[in-house]
Amino acid sequence: MDQQSEWSADQLSILSENLSYYTTCVNIVKRIHTEGPAESKKLPKFPSLPKRKLLSLYGEQAKKRKMMTPEELHQYLITKEIDVTKTARKEVFIFSASDITTPDIAVAKLQEGYRQIQRQEATSMCFNLQYGYLLDVTFELYAKEKESGLQGQTWDDWLKQNIGISSSYSRKLREISRLLRPYMLRVSTLGLPFIEVYSMRKELKAMIVYSEEIRRYWSTQNQPIILQLETMFSVTFQPRAPARARKNNIDLRLLIYFIVFNLYIL
């Protein structure tokens, strides 16, 4: 039997899509190699990834996380609330292998270590929400200067040059900040990594609009928070300076925000 006849029309389409993608990538790399460093000053644009991967031909589809209902997510998040009135204790992670002599000691050490990691995750959650807000404010400044012709860089290039992050990462931080910042005083007690929170963004939106009771729960502060989060970024920008004084204007404003931010967290 001929090899091609073993594949269905849909499977052949997947093969063709992947063949085209990888062939194009190989040709681009070959061209870069042939042209040499003198001509390779800018990386050529690579094609978009195939929508269907080769693994799907073998029944190995990526396992999708089961979506939670609003009530299930609400209850799950409640289990992740931690005591944030204490700071993470670094000394928990200072030990030698000779200290771990029994399974009970290992379990106790792991449990305490995980509590400290969760506490640190909660602190990071607070910072990520505020940083996303800072990015939103900065983008508004950037957009105004772009519109008036004072800014020639793309937003992505500006972020990479001045901050060292990509616009896609910035977009994630801004999206989660806009979604959860109204509930910051409660959400900042969640010991969850940012990537997990971001992966649940659609479920979080559904949860927030699901019921007034859930919104009220996450709007209520349940622990004393040392940081005055709602006023952390109360600084307002002054009217635009004359053109001769506007050099690096966005950078200076961003610096002001970072100074205010650090004054509050020290």
XYZ file of C-alpha atoms in Angstrom:
266
model
C 0.000 0.000 0.000
C 1.316 3.436 -0.870
C 2.278 5.534 2.137
C 0.092 8.459 1.145
C -3.068 6.348 1.004
C -2.684 5.591 4.719
C -3.449 9.202 5.619
C -6.903 10.774 5.544
C -7.519 14.046 3.700
C -7.502 15.934 7.023
C -4.233 14.307 8.095
C -2.629 15.130 4.742
C -3.681 18.740 5.279
C -1.889 18.750 8.642
C 1.226 17.256 7.062
C 1.164 19.800 4.245
C 0.759 22.708 6.670
C 3.701 21.553 8.790
C 5.862 20.738 5.757
C 5.309 24.241 4.398
C 6.148 25.818 7.767
C 9.341 23.855 8.420
C 10.533 24.143 4.806
C 10.145 27.918 4.957
C 12.050 28.049 8.268
C 14.891 25.936 6.844
C 15.112 28.154 3.751
C 15.289 31.294 5.897
C 18.096 29.839 8.017
C 19.966 28.728 4.888
C 19.659 32.225 3.438
C 20.997 33.790 6.637
C 23.924 31.355 6.565
C 24.667 32.073 2.906
C 24.438 35.855 3.164
C 26.791 35.987 6.141
C 26.888 38.386 9.110
C 27.333 41.494 6.939
C 23.873 41.048 5.427
C 22.179 39.554 8.524
C 21.641 42.759 10.478
C 17.933 42.141 11.015
C 16.258 38.788 11.626
C 13.893 37.911 8.756
C 10.241 37.375 9.573
C 9.440 33.706 10.205
C 6.051 32.204 9.306
C 3.309 31.697 11.886
C 3.320 28.341 13.691
C 1.064 25.646 12.227
C -2.357 25.673 13.876
C -2.345 21.870 14.053
C 0.743 20.068 15.299
C 2.223 16.808 14.037
C 1.512 15.136 17.383
C -2.186 15.325 16.554
C -1.557 12.696 13.842
C -0.763 10.239 16.616
C -3.665 11.065 18.880
C -1.482 13.079 21.258
C -3.502 16.250 21.579
C -2.396 18.681 24.253
C -4.449 18.092 27.378
C -6.638 21.073 28.134
C -7.215 22.144 31.708
C -10.781 21.582 32.836
C -12.559 24.915 33.000
C -14.040 25.739 36.392
C -17.504 27.176 36.907
C -17.667 30.602 38.630
C -18.605 28.963 41.920
C -15.860 26.318 41.612
C -13.253 28.999 40.874
C -14.487 31.109 43.782
C -14.098 28.172 46.181
C -10.710 27.239 44.698
C -9.359 30.766 45.172
C -10.577 30.831 48.761
C -8.364 27.802 49.464
C -5.367 29.775 48.107
C -5.763 32.752 50.452
C -2.840 33.007 52.837
C -1.690 35.095 55.787
C 0.098 38.089 54.249
C 0.621 39.952 57.525
C 3.948 38.108 57.794
C 6.840 38.302 55.373
C 8.418 35.263 53.708
C 11.143 33.710 55.870
C 14.282 33.012 53.851
C 15.887 30.983 56.628
C 13.416 28.179 55.915
C 15.397 27.468 52.743
C 18.778 27.390 54.449
C 19.564 23.750 55.198
C 21.841 20.881 54.221
C 20.916 17.392 53.029
C 22.190 15.980 56.333
C 19.394 17.869 58.144
C 16.727 15.805 56.368
C 17.035 12.499 58.195
C 13.439 11.198 58.197
C 10.351 11.443 55.969
C 8.568 13.390 58.710
C 11.308 16.026 58.783
C 11.196 16.254 54.977
C 7.411 16.704 54.956
C 7.524 19.381 57.651
C 10.282 21.227 55.800
C 8.418 21.009 52.487
C 5.161 22.216 54.013
C 6.808 25.211 55.645
C 8.749 25.986 52.468
C 5.559 25.902 50.393
C 3.888 28.336 52.812
C 6.766 30.745 52.306
C 6.573 30.354 48.499
C 2.836 31.096 48.603
C 3.497 34.169 50.740
C 6.023 35.359 48.167
C 3.567 34.657 45.337
C 0.973 36.825 47.076
C 3.486 39.666 47.336
C 4.301 39.244 43.649
C 0.578 39.321 42.826
C 0.280 42.737 44.432
C 3.333 44.020 42.552
C 2.153 42.550 39.232
C -1.237 44.277 39.524
C 0.390 47.605 40.324
C 3.009 47.147 37.600
C 0.272 46.425 35.063
C -1.417 49.670 36.119
C 1.893 51.507 35.764
C 2.241 50.118 32.237
C -1.290 51.297 31.398
C -0.521 54.829 32.579
C 2.758 54.851 30.684
C 1.106 53.564 27.503
C -1.344 56.473 27.610
C 1.594 58.883 27.754
C 3.315 57.023 24.938
C 0.152 57.115 22.785
C -0.223 60.887 23.246
C 3.369 61.520 22.235
C 3.018 59.115 19.311
C -0.106 60.921 18.107
C 1.577 64.331 18.344
C 4.615 63.105 16.412
C 7.024 63.311 19.339
C 7.520 59.553 19.585
C 8.872 57.590 16.634
C 9.343 54.161 18.215
C 6.781 51.390 18.286
C 5.472 50.485 21.746
C 7.254 47.120 21.540
C 10.599 48.733 20.643
C 10.190 51.370 23.359
C 9.555 48.708 26.012
C 12.491 46.567 24.904
C 14.891 49.508 24.799
C 13.865 51.223 28.030
C 12.534 48.437 30.247
C 13.741 45.179 28.699
C 10.328 43.526 28.380
C 8.189 42.646 25.354
C 4.819 44.163 24.485
C 3.227 40.690 24.795
C 4.377 40.391 28.429
C 3.247 43.961 29.035
C -0.152 43.132 27.548
C -0.607 40.225 29.958
C 0.260 42.344 32.983
C -2.061 45.147 31.868
C -4.936 42.763 31.165
C -4.765 41.098 34.571
C -4.330 44.437 36.312
C -7.447 45.888 34.658
C -9.385 42.761 35.586
C -8.299 42.309 39.215
C -7.031 45.658 40.478
C -10.525 46.646 41.745
C -10.250 43.594 44.017
C -6.586 44.095 44.910
C -6.925 44.195 48.688
C -8.324 40.650 48.666
C -6.659 39.224 45.567
C -3.267 40.191 47.015
C -3.710 37.426 49.577
C -3.668 34.711 46.889
C -0.587 32.500 46.916
C -0.718 31.765 43.176
C 1.864 32.303 40.418
C 1.004 34.971 37.855
C 1.045 32.478 34.980
C -1.724 30.432 36.633
C -3.820 33.527 37.262
C -3.357 34.632 33.648
C -4.387 31.205 32.355
C -7.666 31.578 34.301
C -8.477 35.085 33.037
C -11.628 34.037 31.145
C -12.890 32.111 34.153
C -12.078 35.062 36.405
C -14.137 37.393 34.191
C -17.042 34.961 34.359
C -16.692 34.647 38.134
C -16.692 38.400 38.703
C -19.926 38.952 36.794
C -21.552 35.789 38.145
C -22.978 37.158 41.376
C -22.988 40.182 43.641
C -22.065 37.931 46.578
C -18.820 36.828 44.911
C -17.929 40.398 43.903
C -18.577 41.568 47.449
C -16.376 38.799 48.855
C -13.391 39.725 46.693
C -13.940 43.440 47.285
C -13.716 43.015 51.052
C -10.373 43.377 52.788
C -9.907 40.470 55.179
C -6.394 41.153 56.424
C -4.549 44.331 57.414
C -2.402 45.326 54.439
C 0.630 47.424 55.314
C 0.826 49.061 51.872
C -1.613 51.859 51.078
C -2.363 50.272 47.722
C -5.126 52.600 46.577
C -2.929 55.693 46.953
C 0.341 54.135 45.875
C 0.110 55.788 42.473
C -1.645 59.055 43.351
C 1.042 61.199 41.716
C -0.357 63.256 38.851
C 1.577 64.405 35.833
C 2.322 68.079 35.314
C 1.360 69.909 32.098
C 3.667 69.184 29.185
C 6.990 70.983 29.311
C 8.281 73.113 26.434
C 9.693 71.114 23.519
C 13.306 71.765 24.538
C 12.669 70.218 27.958
C 10.785 67.162 26.721
C 13.746 64.927 25.888
C 13.214 61.490 27.442
C 9.973 62.789 28.964
C 8.345 59.367 29.255
C 11.464 57.946 30.884
C 11.440 60.671 33.551
C 7.776 60.153 34.302
C 8.274 56.424 34.573
C 11.180 57.038 36.933
C 8.926 59.188 39.136
C 6.456 56.321 39.373
C 9.165 53.855 40.322
C 10.429 56.213 43.025
C 6.941 56.565 44.504
C 6.436 52.788 44.259
C 9.666 52.068 46.129
C 8.940 54.653 48.817
C 5.770 52.748 49.638
C 7.279 49.277 49.697
C 10.460 49.988 51.633
